Short mmCIF file of C-alpha atoms in Angstrom, two decimals:
data_model
loop_
_atom_site.label_atom_id
_atom_site.label_comp_id
_atom_site.label_asym_id
_atom_site.label_seq_id
_atom_site.Cartn_x
_atom_site.Cartn_y
_atom_site.Cartn_z
CA MET A 16 17.26 -34.81 -120.14
CA ALA A 17 19.22 -37.63 -118.56
CA ILE A 18 21.28 -37.05 -115.44
CA SER A 19 25.02 -37.14 -116.13
CA ILE A 20 27.97 -38.37 -114.06
CA LYS A 21 29.45 -34.89 -114.26
CA GLU A 22 26.33 -33.51 -112.63
CA LEU A 23 26.96 -35.64 -109.53
CA VAL A 24 30.61 -34.66 -109.10
CA ILE A 25 31.08 -32.64 -105.94
CA PRO A 26 32.73 -29.26 -106.65
CA LYS A 27 36.11 -28.57 -105.08
CA THR A 28 35.60 -27.08 -101.63
CA ASP A 29 37.16 -27.40 -98.20
CA LEU A 30 34.63 -30.15 -97.41
CA PHE A 31 37.29 -32.82 -97.83
CA SER A 32 39.72 -31.66 -95.17
CA PRO A 33 42.36 -34.07 -93.81
CA GLN A 34 40.05 -34.90 -90.89
CA VAL A 35 37.16 -35.68 -93.21
CA LEU A 36 39.39 -37.77 -95.47
CA ILE A 37 40.43 -39.81 -92.41
CA LEU A 38 36.75 -40.26 -91.55
CA ILE A 39 36.05 -41.46 -95.10
CA ALA A 40 38.93 -43.93 -94.86
CA ILE A 41 37.59 -45.27 -91.54
CA ALA A 42 34.07 -45.55 -92.96
CA LEU A 43 35.36 -47.39 -96.04
CA PHE A 44 37.38 -49.75 -93.85
CA LEU A 45 34.30 -50.51 -91.73
CA ARG A 46 32.22 -51.23 -94.82
CA VAL A 47 34.82 -53.51 -96.37
CA PHE A 48 35.55 -55.31 -93.10
CA LEU A 49 31.88 -55.89 -92.30
CA SER A 50 31.23 -57.01 -95.88
CA LEU A 51 33.95 -59.63 -95.73
CA TYR A 52 33.69 -60.91 -92.17
CA SER A 53 30.08 -60.59 -91.05
CA ILE A 54 26.90 -62.22 -92.27
CA HIS A 55 23.26 -62.92 -91.46
CA PRO A 56 21.02 -65.75 -92.75
CA ASP A 57 18.93 -63.19 -94.65
CA PHE A 58 21.91 -62.61 -96.93
CA PHE A 59 21.67 -66.20 -98.15
CA PHE A 60 17.92 -65.86 -98.70
CA VAL A 61 18.49 -62.78 -100.87
CA PHE A 62 20.98 -64.54 -103.15
CA MET A 63 20.05 -68.25 -103.18
CA PHE A 64 17.03 -67.78 -105.47
CA PRO A 65 18.76 -65.49 -107.98
CA ASN A 66 21.50 -68.13 -108.10
CA LEU A 67 18.87 -70.66 -109.24
CA VAL A 68 18.12 -68.33 -112.17
CA SER A 69 21.69 -67.48 -113.14
CA SER A 70 23.32 -70.87 -112.52
CA HIS A 71 20.50 -73.38 -113.12
CA HIS A 72 18.21 -71.43 -115.48
CA ILE A 73 15.16 -71.86 -113.23
CA VAL A 74 13.19 -68.86 -114.42
CA ASP A 75 10.05 -69.22 -112.30
CA VAL A 76 11.42 -69.58 -108.78
CA TYR A 77 8.09 -68.44 -107.35
CA SER A 78 6.52 -71.77 -108.22
CA LEU A 79 8.99 -73.38 -105.81
CA PHE A 80 7.16 -71.76 -102.91
CA GLU A 81 3.97 -73.50 -104.01
CA ASN A 82 5.65 -76.89 -104.44
CA GLU A 83 8.85 -78.02 -102.77
CA LEU A 84 8.96 -75.03 -100.41
CA ALA A 85 5.28 -75.11 -99.46
CA HIS A 86 6.26 -76.14 -95.93
CA ARG A 87 8.35 -72.96 -95.49
CA PRO A 88 6.58 -69.68 -94.63
CA GLY A 89 7.41 -66.65 -96.69
CA PHE A 90 7.93 -65.69 -100.30
CA TYR A 91 10.69 -64.15 -102.38
CA TYR A 92 10.85 -60.48 -103.32
CA THR A 93 9.65 -58.91 -106.57
CA PRO A 94 10.76 -60.12 -110.02
CA VAL A 95 12.85 -56.94 -110.38
CA VAL A 96 14.80 -57.91 -107.26
CA LEU A 97 15.10 -61.49 -108.46
CA TYR A 98 16.51 -60.62 -111.86
CA PHE A 99 18.68 -57.79 -110.60
CA PHE A 100 20.46 -60.14 -108.21
CA SER A 101 20.47 -62.87 -110.84
CA THR A 102 22.60 -60.51 -112.90
CA VAL A 103 24.83 -59.84 -109.89
CA THR A 104 25.33 -63.56 -109.21
CA PHE A 105 25.93 -64.26 -112.91
CA VAL A 106 28.73 -61.67 -113.08
CA ALA A 107 30.19 -62.72 -109.73
CA ASN A 108 30.17 -66.37 -110.83
CA LEU A 109 32.53 -65.41 -113.63
CA LEU A 110 35.11 -64.69 -110.93
CA THR A 111 34.50 -67.68 -108.65
CA ASN A 112 32.33 -70.78 -108.72
CA ASP A 113 32.17 -70.70 -104.92
CA ILE A 114 29.02 -68.59 -105.20
CA THR A 115 27.09 -71.34 -106.96
CA LYS A 116 28.42 -73.96 -104.53
CA LEU A 117 27.53 -71.90 -101.48
CA MET A 118 24.09 -70.82 -102.68
CA ASP A 119 23.17 -74.32 -103.86
CA ALA A 120 24.07 -75.68 -100.42
CA SER A 121 22.21 -72.79 -98.75
CA TYR A 122 19.08 -73.54 -100.76
CA LEU A 123 19.16 -77.17 -99.65
CA LEU A 124 19.53 -76.07 -96.03
CA TYR A 125 16.60 -73.69 -96.43
CA LYS A 126 14.52 -76.35 -98.19
CA ASN A 127 15.22 -78.86 -95.43
CA GLY A 128 14.09 -76.38 -92.78
CA SER A 129 17.44 -75.65 -91.17
CA THR A 130 17.20 -72.96 -88.47
CA ASN A 131 20.87 -73.05 -87.48
CA PRO A 132 22.64 -69.92 -88.84
CA LEU A 133 26.04 -71.58 -88.45
CA ALA A 134 24.99 -74.32 -90.89
CA TYR A 135 25.40 -71.83 -93.74
CA LEU A 136 29.04 -71.33 -92.71
CA SER A 137 29.99 -74.99 -92.41
CA ILE A 138 30.26 -75.80 -96.12
CA ASP A 139 33.70 -77.13 -97.03
CA GLU A 140 36.14 -75.51 -99.46
CA ILE A 141 34.32 -72.20 -99.79
CA ASN A 142 36.16 -68.88 -99.81
CA TYR A 143 33.53 -67.09 -97.77
CA THR A 144 35.20 -63.69 -97.71
CA LYS A 145 35.48 -63.64 -101.50
CA VAL A 146 31.82 -64.60 -101.92
CA PHE A 147 30.61 -62.06 -99.37
CA GLY A 148 32.78 -59.31 -100.81
CA LEU A 149 31.68 -59.87 -104.41
CA LEU A 150 27.97 -60.10 -103.64
CA LYS A 151 27.97 -57.07 -101.33
CA LEU A 152 30.02 -54.92 -103.72
CA PRO A 153 26.88 -53.47 -105.41
CA TYR A 154 25.75 -52.26 -101.98
CA LEU A 155 28.95 -50.24 -101.64
CA ILE A 156 28.42 -48.69 -105.07
CA PHE A 157 24.83 -47.62 -104.29
CA ASP A 158 25.98 -46.42 -100.87
CA ALA A 159 28.60 -44.14 -102.46
CA GLY A 160 26.11 -42.93 -105.06
CA THR A 161 23.61 -41.97 -102.36
CA ILE A 162 26.03 -39.80 -100.40
CA LEU A 163 27.22 -38.10 -103.59
CA ILE A 164 23.66 -37.10 -104.45
CA LEU A 165 22.98 -35.96 -100.88
CA LEU A 166 26.06 -33.75 -100.94
CA LYS A 167 24.96 -32.35 -104.29
CA MET A 168 21.55 -31.44 -102.90
CA ILE A 169 22.84 -29.77 -99.73
CA LYS A 170 24.05 -26.22 -100.26
CA ALA A 171 25.58 -25.15 -96.93
CA GLU A 172 29.12 -26.38 -96.30
CA LYS A 173 28.44 -27.00 -92.60
CA ASP A 174 25.36 -29.08 -93.42
CA LYS A 175 27.32 -31.11 -95.97
CA LYS A 176 29.83 -32.09 -93.31
CA LYS A 177 27.07 -33.06 -90.89
CA ALA A 178 25.36 -35.17 -93.56
CA LEU A 179 28.65 -36.83 -94.48
CA VAL A 180 29.46 -37.76 -90.88
CA PHE A 181 25.91 -38.97 -90.23
CA TRP A 182 25.85 -41.12 -93.36
CA LEU A 183 29.32 -42.58 -93.13
CA LEU A 184 29.01 -43.68 -89.49
CA ASN A 185 25.29 -44.49 -89.41
CA PRO A 186 25.05 -47.78 -87.45
CA VAL A 187 21.67 -48.67 -88.95
CA LEU A 188 23.12 -48.39 -92.46
CA LEU A 189 26.26 -50.34 -91.54
CA TYR A 190 24.35 -53.15 -89.85
CA GLY A 191 21.41 -53.42 -92.23
CA THR A 192 23.52 -53.30 -95.39
CA TYR A 193 26.91 -54.82 -94.62
CA VAL A 194 26.09 -57.21 -91.75
CA TYR A 195 22.45 -58.14 -92.30
CA GLY A 196 22.95 -58.12 -96.07
CA GLN A 197 19.63 -56.48 -96.92
CA PHE A 198 19.39 -54.39 -100.09
CA ASP A 199 17.48 -51.36 -98.79
CA ILE A 200 20.43 -49.21 -99.90
CA ILE A 201 19.34 -49.74 -103.53
CA PRO A 202 15.83 -48.22 -103.21
CA THR A 203 17.34 -45.62 -100.87
CA PHE A 204 19.70 -44.56 -103.65
CA LEU A 205 16.84 -44.46 -106.15
CA ILE A 206 14.62 -42.42 -103.81
CA THR A 207 17.46 -39.96 -103.18
CA LEU A 208 18.00 -39.67 -106.94
CA GLY A 209 14.26 -39.19 -107.43
CA VAL A 210 14.15 -36.36 -104.90
CA TYR A 211 17.18 -34.75 -106.55
CA LEU A 212 15.47 -34.90 -109.94
CA ALA A 213 12.29 -33.46 -108.45
CA LEU A 214 14.26 -30.55 -107.01
CA LYS A 215 15.62 -29.99 -110.52
CA ASN A 216 12.01 -29.88 -111.73
CA ARG A 217 12.39 -33.15 -113.62
CA ILE A 218 9.18 -34.49 -112.17
CA TYR A 219 8.46 -37.17 -114.77
CA GLN A 220 11.96 -38.60 -114.42
CA ALA A 221 11.63 -38.42 -110.63
CA LEU A 222 8.38 -40.40 -110.71
CA ILE A 223 9.94 -43.05 -112.93
CA VAL A 224 12.98 -43.44 -110.69
CA ILE A 225 10.88 -43.64 -107.51
CA GLY A 226 8.59 -46.12 -109.28
CA VAL A 227 11.63 -48.30 -109.94
CA ALA A 228 12.60 -47.92 -106.28
CA ALA A 229 9.15 -49.22 -105.30
CA THR A 230 9.78 -52.40 -107.29
CA PHE A 231 12.64 -53.11 -104.86
CA LYS A 232 10.95 -52.07 -101.61
CA ASN A 233 7.44 -50.64 -101.40
CA PHE A 234 8.33 -47.94 -98.85
CA ALA A 235 9.19 -45.79 -101.89
CA LEU A 236 5.48 -45.57 -102.73
CA VAL A 237 4.90 -42.93 -100.05
CA LEU A 238 6.72 -40.38 -102.23
CA ILE A 239 4.76 -40.95 -105.43
CA LEU A 240 1.60 -39.10 -104.32
CA PRO A 241 3.44 -35.93 -103.17
CA LEU A 242 5.38 -35.83 -106.45
CA ALA A 243 2.19 -36.39 -108.42
CA LEU A 244 0.57 -33.46 -106.60
CA ILE A 245 3.59 -31.30 -107.44
CA LEU A 246 3.31 -32.38 -111.06
CA GLY A 247 -0.39 -31.49 -111.06
CA LYS A 248 0.49 -27.93 -110.16
#
């Protein structure tokens, strides 16, 4: 049985007091502000290769690392990550062509071995805040989804408030997601959903969801064995 949106809706309680609503507003402001006005070179690495797929129809970007990028150490993430963010860049490009311009220029900087982070911010006629906001918007959606599931799993009202405060003001989450631009929030959401499904005794669905999470970041693999042991029982 598939999980429904209704199932994730938090029941009406006194959890969302005026003080908590103010905290949520502050947390949302921090996320939006950091999304628009802060950046790290890793952000460009995440999106420049999906842009090659969505804007230039280069399907096999991995071959670039064996040819014109052979002089650069490293490799891109999994194909699931590549095509997920290709979809994100494709949709975002419908709203502004600055994404293609910025990511094309970023790829050339990366290809030419630039190590100056400010070089990525010196491209003329780019609305940087619009690009950053559009490309980081999926992070905000997965972020919100994660806290909704956490609140659904936690029974005690006091514990819900603690979890909400911890999540909303977590500096590691704020920096890693909205400043650094890494996408760990996506597998985090999937792992949280997987645990929720497991608690509902939907073990097969939980394994599938956590398996998908592992295609984004392999730290999700540590949960597959425990769930498989539960299933075996």
